[in-house]
Amino acid sequence: IRNISMILMRAYRLFLELVAFCRLVVVGRRIVLVDFDFTLAIHRKSKAESGWDLAASNVNHTLISKLKCQEYYIFTARGLGSRRDLRNWLNQEQLSVKGILCVGSTEGKIRIVRRLLRLGIKSIVWYDDLTDVNFDMSVGKKHDINIHDKNLIFWHLNLTME
């Protein structure tokens, strides 16, 4: 049963990657990708609970000022189940995005960007802290993109979990 659940989880993540990749290929020209957790939304621990509270998160105004009038996609390692919560938070903060791409893992986001560059996308701007976070345990795993391409402008946001 454990192997079956691992296979299903892997298939689910590959599905999320494929959907996100297809949506971005259609865009083609300049693509701006913005990570959600600890990049656009600066999370705070909930006083009432031991975990993180999305409603208590603040907008990263420094990032918003960098984005100015650009259209951008939320490019998150979260799963599809969080789309409604993300959309509600964005509406509450009066932020308009071109779309929400739930990929399932940071490694999946890295694979998508590599594929887009191989496909010949000429301009990708990506804002991310490259961390997968286990919100229940308040721990994160950092990743290194290790992509060197003139068509990728990567902004690493090193925000800490408070």
CSV table of N, CA and C in Angstrom, one decimal:
chain,number,residue,atom,x,y,z
A,1,ILE,N,0.8,-1.2,0.0
A,1,ILE,CA,0.0,0.0,0.0
A,1,ILE,C,0.9,1.3,0.0
A,2,ARG,N,2.0,1.2,0.7
A,2,ARG,CA,2.9,2.4,0.8
A,2,ARG,C,3.4,2.7,-0.6
A,3,ASN,N,3.8,1.6,-1.4
A,3,ASN,CA,4.3,1.8,-2.7
A,3,ASN,C,3.3,2.4,-3.6
A,4,ILE,N,2.0,2.0,-3.5
A,4,ILE,CA,1.0,2.5,-4.3
A,4,ILE,C,0.7,4.0,-4.0
A,5,SER,N,0.7,4.3,-2.7
A,5,SER,CA,0.5,5.8,-2.4
A,5,SER,C,1.7,6.6,-2.9
A,6,MET,N,2.9,6.1,-2.9
A,6,MET,CA,4.0,6.8,-3.4
A,6,MET,C,3.9,7.0,-4.9
A,7,ILE,N,3.5,6.0,-5.6
A,7,ILE,CA,3.3,6.0,-7.1
A,7,ILE,C,2.2,7.1,-7.4
A,8,LEU,N,1.1,7.0,-6.7
A,8,LEU,CA,0.0,8.0,-6.9
A,8,LEU,C,0.4,9.4,-6.6
A,9,MET,N,1.2,9.6,-5.6
A,9,MET,CA,1.7,11.0,-5.3
A,9,MET,C,2.6,11.5,-6.4
A,10,ARG,N,3.5,10.6,-6.9
A,10,ARG,CA,4.4,11.0,-8.0
A,10,ARG,C,3.6,11.3,-9.3
A,11,ALA,N,2.6,10.5,-9.5
A,11,ALA,CA,1.7,10.7,-10.7
A,11,ALA,C,1.0,12.1,-10.6
A,12,TYR,N,0.5,12.3,-9.4
A,12,TYR,CA,-0.2,13.6,-9.1
A,12,TYR,C,0.7,14.8,-9.3
A,13,ARG,N,1.9,14.7,-8.8
A,13,ARG,CA,2.9,15.8,-9.0
A,13,ARG,C,3.3,16.0,-10.5
A,14,LEU,N,3.4,14.9,-11.2
A,14,LEU,CA,3.7,15.0,-12.7
A,14,LEU,C,2.6,15.6,-13.4
A,15,PHE,N,1.3,15.3,-13.0
A,15,PHE,CA,0.2,15.9,-13.6
A,15,PHE,C,0.2,17.4,-13.4
A,16,LEU,N,0.5,17.8,-12.1
A,16,LEU,CA,0.5,19.3,-11.8
A,16,LEU,C,1.6,20.0,-12.7
A,17,GLU,N,2.7,19.3,-12.8
A,17,GLU,CA,3.8,19.9,-13.6
A,17,GLU,C,3.4,20.1,-15.1
A,18,LEU,N,2.7,19.0,-15.6
A,18,LEU,CA,2.3,19.1,-17.0
A,18,LEU,C,1.3,20.2,-17.2
A,19,VAL,N,0.3,20.3,-16.4
A,19,VAL,CA,-0.7,21.4,-16.5
A,19,VAL,C,-0.1,22.7,-16.5
A,20,ALA,N,0.8,23.0,-15.5
A,20,ALA,CA,1.5,24.3,-15.4
A,20,ALA,C,2.4,24.5,-16.6
A,21,PHE,N,3.1,23.5,-17.1
A,21,PHE,CA,4.0,23.7,-18.2
A,21,PHE,C,3.1,24.1,-19.5
A,22,CYS,N,2.0,23.4,-19.7
A,22,CYS,CA,1.2,23.6,-20.8
A,22,CYS,C,0.6,25.1,-20.8
A,23,ARG,N,0.2,25.5,-19.6
A,23,ARG,CA,-0.3,26.9,-19.5
A,23,ARG,C,0.7,27.9,-19.8
A,24,LEU,N,2.0,27.7,-19.5
A,24,LEU,CA,3.1,28.6,-19.7
A,24,LEU,C,3.5,28.6,-21.1
A,25,VAL,N,3.5,27.4,-21.8
A,25,VAL,CA,4.0,27.3,-23.2
A,25,VAL,C,3.1,28.2,-24.1
A,26,VAL,N,1.8,28.2,-23.8
A,26,VAL,CA,0.8,29.0,-24.5
A,26,VAL,C,1.2,30.5,-24.4
A,27,VAL,N,1.7,30.9,-23.3
A,27,VAL,CA,2.0,32.3,-23.1
A,27,VAL,C,3.2,32.7,-24.0
A,28,GLY,N,4.2,31.9,-24.0
A,28,GLY,CA,5.3,32.0,-24.9
A,28,GLY,C,6.3,33.1,-24.7
A,29,ARG,N,5.9,34.4,-24.8
A,29,ARG,CA,6.9,35.5,-24.8
A,29,ARG,C,7.5,35.7,-23.4
A,30,ARG,N,7.3,36.7,-22.7
A,30,ARG,CA,7.9,37.0,-21.4
A,30,ARG,C,7.0,36.4,-20.3
A,31,ILE,N,7.6,35.6,-19.5
A,31,ILE,CA,6.8,35.0,-18.4
A,31,ILE,C,7.4,35.4,-17.1
A,32,VAL,N,6.5,35.9,-16.2
A,32,VAL,CA,6.9,36.3,-14.9
A,32,VAL,C,6.3,35.4,-13.9
A,33,LEU,N,7.1,34.7,-13.1
A,33,LEU,CA,6.7,33.7,-12.1
A,33,LEU,C,7.0,34.2,-10.7
A,34,VAL,N,6.0,34.1,-9.8
A,34,VAL,CA,6.2,34.5,-8.5
A,34,VAL,C,5.8,33.4,-7.5
A,35,ASP,N,6.7,33.0,-6.7
A,35,ASP,CA,6.4,32.0,-5.6
A,35,ASP,C,5.4,32.7,-4.6
A,36,PHE,N,4.6,31.9,-4.0
A,36,PHE,CA,3.7,32.4,-3.0
A,36,PHE,C,4.2,32.4,-1.6
A,37,ASP,N,4.5,31.2,-1.0
A,37,ASP,CA,4.8,31.1,0.4
A,37,ASP,C,6.2,31.7,0.7
A,38,PHE,N,6.3,32.6,1.5
A,38,PHE,CA,7.6,33.3,2.0
A,38,PHE,C,8.2,34.1,0.8
A,39,THR,N,7.5,34.4,-0.2
A,39,THR,CA,8.0,35.2,-1.3
A,39,THR,C,7.0,36.4,-1.5
A,40,LEU,N,5.8,36.1,-2.0
A,40,LEU,CA,4.8,37.1,-2.1
A,40,LEU,C,4.1,37.3,-0.8
A,41,ALA,N,3.8,36.2,-0.1
A,41,ALA,CA,3.1,36.2,1.2
A,41,ALA,C,4.1,35.9,2.3
A,42,ILE,N,4.3,36.8,3.2
A,42,ILE,CA,5.2,36.7,4.3
A,42,ILE,C,4.3,36.1,5.5
A,43,HIS,N,4.6,34.9,5.8
A,43,HIS,CA,3.7,34.2,6.8
A,43,HIS,C,4.2,34.5,8.2
A,44,ARG,N,3.2,34.4,9.1
A,44,ARG,CA,3.5,34.5,10.5
A,44,ARG,C,2.9,33.3,11.2
A,45,LYS,N,3.5,32.9,12.3
A,45,LYS,CA,2.9,31.8,13.0
A,45,LYS,C,1.6,32.3,13.7
A,46,SER,N,0.6,31.5,13.7
A,46,SER,CA,-0.7,31.8,14.4
A,46,SER,C,-0.5,31.7,15.9
A,47,LYS,N,-1.0,32.7,16.6
A,47,LYS,CA,-1.0,32.6,18.0
A,47,LYS,C,-1.9,31.6,18.6
A,48,ALA,N,-3.0,31.4,17.9
A,48,ALA,CA,-4.1,30.5,18.4
A,48,ALA,C,-3.7,29.0,18.1
A,49,GLU,N,-2.9,28.8,17.1
A,49,GLU,CA,-2.6,27.4,16.7
A,49,GLU,C,-1.1,27.3,16.7
A,50,SER,N,-0.6,26.1,16.5
A,50,SER,CA,0.8,25.8,16.4
A,50,SER,C,1.3,26.0,15.0
A,51,GLY,N,0.4,26.1,14.1
A,51,GLY,CA,0.9,26.1,12.6
A,51,GLY,C,0.9,27.5,12.1
A,52,TRP,N,0.9,27.6,10.8
A,52,TRP,CA,0.9,28.9,10.0
A,52,TRP,C,-0.5,29.3,9.6
A,53,ASP,N,-0.8,30.5,9.7
A,53,ASP,CA,-2.1,31.0,9.4
A,53,ASP,C,-2.1,31.9,8.1
A,54,LEU,N,-2.6,31.5,7.0
A,54,LEU,CA,-2.6,32.3,5.8
A,54,LEU,C,-3.3,33.6,6.0
A,55,ALA,N,-4.3,33.7,6.8
A,55,ALA,CA,-5.0,35.0,7.0
A,55,ALA,C,-4.1,36.0,7.7
A,56,ALA,N,-3.1,35.5,8.5
A,56,ALA,CA,-2.2,36.4,9.2
A,56,ALA,C,-1.0,36.8,8.4
A,57,SER,N,-1.0,36.3,7.1
A,57,SER,CA,0.2,36.6,6.3
A,57,SER,C,0.1,38.1,5.7
A,58,ASN,N,1.2,38.6,5.5
A,58,ASN,CA,1.3,40.0,5.0
A,58,ASN,C,1.9,39.9,3.5
A,59,VAL,N,1.5,40.9,2.8
A,59,VAL,CA,2.0,41.1,1.4
A,59,VAL,C,3.5,41.6,1.5
A,60,ASN,N,4.3,41.0,0.6
A,60,ASN,CA,5.7,41.5,0.5
A,60,ASN,C,5.6,42.7,-0.5
A,61,HIS,N,5.5,43.9,0.2
A,61,HIS,CA,5.4,45.1,-0.6
A,61,HIS,C,6.6,45.5,-1.4
A,62,THR,N,7.8,45.0,-1.0
A,62,THR,CA,9.0,45.2,-1.7
A,62,THR,C,8.9,44.5,-3.1
A,63,LEU,N,8.4,43.3,-3.0
A,63,LEU,CA,8.3,42.5,-4.2
A,63,LEU,C,7.2,43.1,-5.1
A,64,ILE,N,6.1,43.5,-4.6
A,64,ILE,CA,5.0,44.2,-5.4
A,64,ILE,C,5.5,45.4,-6.1
A,65,SER,N,6.4,46.2,-5.4
A,65,SER,CA,6.9,47.4,-6.1
A,65,SER,C,7.9,47.0,-7.2
A,66,LYS,N,8.6,45.9,-7.1
A,66,LYS,CA,9.4,45.4,-8.2
A,66,LYS,C,8.6,44.9,-9.4
A,67,LEU,N,7.4,44.3,-9.1
A,67,LEU,CA,6.6,43.8,-10.2
A,67,LEU,C,5.9,44.9,-10.9
A,68,LYS,N,5.6,46.1,-10.3
A,68,LYS,CA,5.0,47.2,-10.9
A,68,LYS,C,3.7,46.8,-11.6
A,69,CYS,N,3.7,47.0,-12.9
A,69,CYS,CA,2.5,46.7,-13.7
A,69,CYS,C,2.6,45.4,-14.5
A,70,GLN,N,3.5,44.6,-14.2
A,70,GLN,CA,3.7,43.4,-14.9
A,70,GLN,C,2.6,42.4,-14.6
A,71,GLU,N,2.2,41.6,-15.6
A,71,GLU,CA,1.3,40.5,-15.3
A,71,GLU,C,2.2,39.3,-14.9
A,72,TYR,N,1.7,38.6,-13.9
A,72,TYR,CA,2.5,37.5,-13.4
A,72,TYR,C,1.7,36.3,-12.9
A,73,TYR,N,2.3,35.2,-12.9
A,73,TYR,CA,1.6,34.0,-12.4
A,73,TYR,C,2.1,33.6,-11.0
A,74,ILE,N,1.2,33.2,-10.2
A,74,ILE,CA,1.6,32.6,-8.9
A,74,ILE,C,2.1,31.2,-9.3
A,75,PHE,N,3.4,30.9,-8.9
A,75,PHE,CA,4.0,29.6,-9.2
A,75,PHE,C,4.4,29.0,-7.9
A,76,THR,N,3.5,28.1,-7.4
A,76,THR,CA,3.7,27.6,-6.1
A,76,THR,C,3.9,26.1,-6.1
A,77,ALA,N,4.6,25.6,-5.0
A,77,ALA,CA,4.8,24.2,-4.8
A,77,ALA,C,3.7,23.6,-4.1
A,78,ARG,N,2.6,24.3,-3.8
A,78,ARG,CA,1.4,23.8,-3.2
A,78,ARG,C,0.7,22.9,-4.2
A,79,GLY,N,-0.3,22.1,-3.7
A,79,GLY,CA,-1.1,21.3,-4.5
A,79,GLY,C,-2.4,22.0,-4.9
A,80,LEU,N,-3.2,21.3,-5.8
A,80,LEU,CA,-4.4,22.0,-6.3
A,80,LEU,C,-5.4,22.3,-5.2
A,81,GLY,N,-5.4,21.6,-4.0
A,81,GLY,CA,-6.3,21.8,-3.0
A,81,GLY,C,-6.2,23.2,-2.3
A,82,SER,N,-5.1,23.9,-2.6
A,82,SER,CA,-4.9,25.2,-2.0
A,82,SER,C,-5.3,26.4,-2.9
A,83,ARG,N,-5.7,26.1,-4.1
A,83,ARG,CA,-6.1,27.2,-5.0
A,83,ARG,C,-7.1,28.1,-4.5
A,84,ARG,N,-8.2,27.6,-3.9
A,84,ARG,CA,-9.2,28.5,-3.4
A,84,ARG,C,-8.7,29.4,-2.3
A,85,ASP,N,-7.9,28.8,-1.4
A,85,ASP,CA,-7.4,29.6,-0.3
A,85,ASP,C,-6.5,30.7,-0.8
A,86,LEU,N,-5.6,30.4,-1.8
A,86,LEU,CA,-4.7,31.3,-2.5
A,86,LEU,C,-5.5,32.4,-3.2
A,87,ARG,N,-6.5,32.0,-3.9
A,87,ARG,CA,-7.4,33.0,-4.6
A,87,ARG,C,-8.1,33.9,-3.6
A,88,ASN,N,-8.6,33.4,-2.5
A,88,ASN,CA,-9.3,34.2,-1.5
A,88,ASN,C,-8.3,35.2,-0.9
A,89,TRP,N,-7.1,34.8,-0.6
A,89,TRP,CA,-6.0,35.7,0.0
A,89,TRP,C,-5.7,36.8,-1.0
A,90,LEU,N,-5.5,36.4,-2.3
A,90,LEU,CA,-5.1,37.4,-3.3
A,90,LEU,C,-6.2,38.4,-3.4
A,91,ASN,N,-7.5,38.0,-3.4
A,91,ASN,CA,-8.6,38.9,-3.5
A,91,ASN,C,-8.7,39.8,-2.3
A,92,GLN,N,-8.5,39.3,-1.1
A,92,GLN,CA,-8.5,40.0,0.1
A,92,GLN,C,-7.4,41.1,0.1
A,93,GLU,N,-6.3,40.8,-0.5
A,93,GLU,CA,-5.1,41.7,-0.6
A,93,GLU,C,-5.2,42.6,-1.8
A,94,GLN,N,-6.3,42.4,-2.6
A,94,GLN,CA,-6.5,43.2,-3.8
A,94,GLN,C,-5.3,43.1,-4.8
A,95,LEU,N,-4.9,41.8,-5.0
A,95,LEU,CA,-3.8,41.5,-5.9
A,95,LEU,C,-4.4,40.8,-7.1
A,96,SER,N,-4.0,41.2,-8.3
A,96,SER,CA,-4.5,40.6,-9.5
A,96,SER,C,-3.4,39.8,-10.1
A,97,VAL,N,-3.6,38.5,-10.5
A,97,VAL,CA,-2.6,37.7,-11.1
A,97,VAL,C,-3.1,37.1,-12.4
A,98,LYS,N,-2.2,36.7,-13.3
A,98,LYS,CA,-2.7,36.1,-14.5
A,98,LYS,C,-3.2,34.7,-14.3
A,99,GLY,N,-2.7,34.0,-13.3
A,99,GLY,CA,-3.1,32.7,-13.0
A,99,GLY,C,-2.4,32.1,-11.8
A,100,ILE,N,-2.9,31.0,-11.3
A,100,ILE,CA,-2.3,30.3,-10.2
A,100,ILE,C,-1.8,29.0,-10.7
A,101,LEU,N,-0.6,28.7,-10.6
A,101,LEU,CA,0.0,27.4,-11.1
A,101,LEU,C,0.5,26.6,-9.9
A,102,CYS,N,-0.3,25.6,-9.5
A,102,CYS,CA,0.1,24.7,-8.4
A,102,CYS,C,0.9,23.5,-9.0
A,103,VAL,N,2.1,23.4,-8.5
A,103,VAL,CA,3.0,22.4,-9.1
A,103,VAL,C,3.2,21.2,-8.2
A,104,GLY,N,3.1,21.4,-6.9
A,104,GLY,CA,3.3,20.3,-6.0
A,104,GLY,C,4.6,20.1,-5.3
A,105,SER,N,5.7,20.7,-5.9
A,105,SER,CA,7.0,20.7,-5.3
A,105,SER,C,7.9,21.7,-5.9
A,106,THR,N,8.9,22.2,-5.2
A,106,THR,CA,9.9,23.1,-5.7
A,106,THR,C,10.7,22.4,-6.8
A,107,GLU,N,11.0,21.2,-6.6
A,107,GLU,CA,11.8,20.5,-7.7
A,107,GLU,C,11.0,20.5,-9.0
A,108,GLY,N,9.6,20.3,-8.9
A,108,GLY,CA,8.8,20.4,-10.1
A,108,GLY,C,8.9,21.8,-10.8
A,109,LYS,N,8.9,22.8,-10.0
A,109,LYS,CA,9.0,24.2,-10.5
A,109,LYS,C,10.3,24.3,-11.3
A,110,ILE,N,11.4,23.8,-10.7
A,110,ILE,CA,12.7,23.9,-11.4
A,110,ILE,C,12.7,23.1,-12.7
A,111,ARG,N,12.1,21.9,-12.7
A,111,ARG,CA,12.0,21.1,-14.0
A,111,ARG,C,11.2,21.9,-15.0
A,112,ILE,N,10.1,22.6,-14.6
A,112,ILE,CA,9.3,23.3,-15.6
A,112,ILE,C,10.1,24.4,-16.2
A,113,VAL,N,10.8,25.2,-15.4
A,113,VAL,CA,11.6,26.3,-15.9
A,113,VAL,C,12.7,25.8,-16.9
A,114,ARG,N,13.3,24.7,-16.5
A,114,ARG,CA,14.3,24.1,-17.4
A,114,ARG,C,13.7,23.7,-18.8
A,115,ARG,N,12.5,23.1,-18.7
A,115,ARG,CA,11.9,22.7,-20.0
A,115,ARG,C,11.5,23.9,-20.8
A,116,LEU,N,11.0,25.0,-20.2
A,116,LEU,CA,10.6,26.2,-20.9
A,116,LEU,C,11.8,26.8,-21.6
A,117,LEU,N,13.0,26.8,-20.9
A,117,LEU,CA,14.2,27.4,-21.5
A,117,LEU,C,14.6,26.5,-22.7
A,118,ARG,N,14.6,25.2,-22.5
A,118,ARG,CA,14.9,24.3,-23.6
A,118,ARG,C,14.0,24.5,-24.8
A,119,LEU,N,12.8,24.8,-24.5
A,119,LEU,CA,11.8,25.0,-25.6
A,119,LEU,C,12.0,26.3,-26.4
A,120,GLY,N,12.9,27.2,-25.8
A,120,GLY,CA,13.2,28.4,-26.5
A,120,GLY,C,12.5,29.7,-26.0
A,121,ILE,N,11.9,29.6,-24.8
A,121,ILE,CA,11.2,30.8,-24.2
A,121,ILE,C,12.3,31.8,-24.0
A,122,LYS,N,12.1,33.0,-24.5
A,122,LYS,CA,13.2,34.0,-24.5
A,122,LYS,C,13.3,34.8,-23.2
A,123,SER,N,12.3,34.9,-22.4
A,123,SER,CA,12.4,35.7,-21.2
A,123,SER,C,11.6,35.1,-20.1
A,124,ILE,N,12.2,34.7,-19.1
A,124,ILE,CA,11.6,34.2,-17.8
A,124,ILE,C,12.1,35.0,-16.7
A,125,VAL,N,11.3,35.6,-15.9
A,125,VAL,CA,11.6,36.3,-14.7
A,125,VAL,C,11.0,35.5,-13.6
A,126,TRP,N,11.8,35.0,-12.6
A,126,TRP,CA,11.3,34.1,-11.5
A,126,TRP,C,11.7,34.7,-10.2
A,127,TYR,N,10.7,34.9,-9.3
A,127,TYR,CA,11.0,35.3,-7.9
A,127,TYR,C,10.6,34.1,-7.0
A,128,ASP,N,11.6,33.7,-6.2
A,128,ASP,CA,11.3,32.5,-5.4
A,128,ASP,C,12.4,32.4,-4.3
A,129,ASP,N,11.9,31.8,-3.2
A,129,ASP,CA,12.9,31.5,-2.1
A,129,ASP,C,13.4,30.1,-2.2
A,130,LEU,N,12.8,29.3,-3.1
A,130,LEU,CA,13.2,27.9,-3.4
A,130,LEU,C,13.2,27.0,-2.1
A,131,THR,N,12.2,27.1,-1.4
A,131,THR,CA,12.0,26.3,-0.2
A,131,THR,C,10.7,25.6,-0.2
A,132,ASP,N,10.8,24.3,0.1
A,132,ASP,CA,9.6,23.5,0.3
A,132,ASP,C,9.4,23.5,1.8
A,133,VAL,N,8.2,23.9,2.3
A,133,VAL,CA,7.9,24.0,3.7
A,133,VAL,C,6.9,23.0,4.1
A,134,ASN,N,7.2,22.4,5.3
A,134,ASN,CA,6.2,21.5,5.9
A,134,ASN,C,5.6,22.4,7.0
A,135,PHE,N,4.4,22.9,6.7
A,135,PHE,CA,3.8,23.9,7.6
A,135,PHE,C,3.5,23.3,9.0
A,136,ASP,N,3.2,22.0,9.0
A,136,ASP,CA,2.8,21.4,10.3
A,136,ASP,C,4.0,21.3,11.2
A,137,MET,N,5.2,21.1,10.7
A,137,MET,CA,6.4,20.9,11.5
A,137,MET,C,7.3,22.2,11.5
A,138,SER,N,6.9,23.2,10.7
A,138,SER,CA,7.6,24.5,10.6
A,138,SER,C,9.1,24.3,10.2
A,139,VAL,N,9.3,23.4,9.3
A,139,VAL,CA,10.6,23.2,8.7
A,139,VAL,C,10.6,23.4,7.2
A,140,GLY,N,11.7,23.8,6.7
A,140,GLY,CA,11.8,24.0,5.2
A,140,GLY,C,13.0,23.3,4.7
A,141,LYS,N,13.0,22.9,3.4
A,141,LYS,CA,14.1,22.4,2.7
A,141,LYS,C,14.4,23.3,1.5
A,142,LYS,N,15.6,23.8,1.5
A,142,LYS,CA,16.1,24.7,0.4
A,142,LYS,C,16.6,23.9,-0.8
A,143,HIS,N,16.4,24.5,-2.0
A,143,HIS,CA,16.8,23.9,-3.2
A,143,HIS,C,17.7,24.9,-3.9
A,144,ASP,N,18.5,24.4,-4.8
A,144,ASP,CA,19.4,25.2,-5.7
A,144,ASP,C,18.9,25.0,-7.1
A,145,ILE,N,18.7,26.0,-7.9
A,145,ILE,CA,18.2,25.8,-9.2
A,145,ILE,C,19.3,25.4,-10.2
A,146,ASN,N,20.5,25.9,-10.0
A,146,ASN,CA,21.6,25.5,-10.8
A,146,ASN,C,21.3,25.6,-12.3
A,147,ILE,N,20.6,26.7,-12.7
A,147,ILE,CA,20.3,26.9,-14.1
A,147,ILE,C,21.1,28.2,-14.5
A,148,HIS,N,21.9,28.1,-15.5
A,148,HIS,CA,22.6,29.3,-16.0
A,148,HIS,C,22.2,29.5,-17.4
A,149,ASP,N,21.3,30.4,-17.6
A,149,ASP,CA,20.8,30.7,-19.0
A,149,ASP,C,20.5,32.2,-19.1
A,150,LYS,N,20.9,32.8,-20.2
A,150,LYS,CA,20.7,34.2,-20.4
A,150,LYS,C,19.3,34.6,-20.5
A,151,ASN,N,18.4,33.7,-20.7
A,151,ASN,CA,17.0,34.0,-20.8
A,151,ASN,C,16.2,33.9,-19.5
A,152,LEU,N,16.9,33.6,-18.4
A,152,LEU,CA,16.3,33.5,-17.1
A,152,LEU,C,16.9,34.5,-16.2
A,153,ILE,N,16.0,35.3,-15.6
A,153,ILE,CA,16.4,36.3,-14.6
A,153,ILE,C,15.7,35.7,-13.3
A,154,PHE,N,16.6,35.3,-12.4
A,154,PHE,CA,16.1,34.7,-11.1
A,154,PHE,C,16.4,35.6,-10.0
A,155,TRP,N,15.4,35.9,-9.2
A,155,TRP,CA,15.5,36.7,-7.9
A,155,TRP,C,15.3,35.8,-6.8
A,156,HIS,N,16.3,35.5,-6.0
A,156,HIS,CA,16.2,34.6,-4.8
A,156,HIS,C,15.8,35.5,-3.7
A,157,LEU,N,14.7,35.2,-3.1
A,157,LEU,CA,14.2,36.0,-1.9
A,157,LEU,C,14.5,35.1,-0.7
A,158,ASN,N,15.4,35.6,0.1
A,158,ASN,CA,15.8,34.9,1.3
A,158,ASN,C,15.1,35.4,2.5
A,159,LEU,N,13.8,35.1,2.6
A,159,LEU,CA,13.0,35.5,3.7
A,159,LEU,C,13.0,34.3,4.7
A,160,THR,N,13.0,34.7,6.0
A,160,THR,CA,13.0,33.7,7.0
A,160,THR,C,11.6,33.4,7.5
A,161,MET,N,11.4,32.2,8.1
A,161,MET,CA,10.1,31.9,8.7
A,161,MET,C,10.2,32.4,10.1
A,162,GLU,N,9.2,33.2,10.5
A,162,GLU,CA,9.1,33.7,11.8
A,162,GLU,C,8.0,33.1,12.6
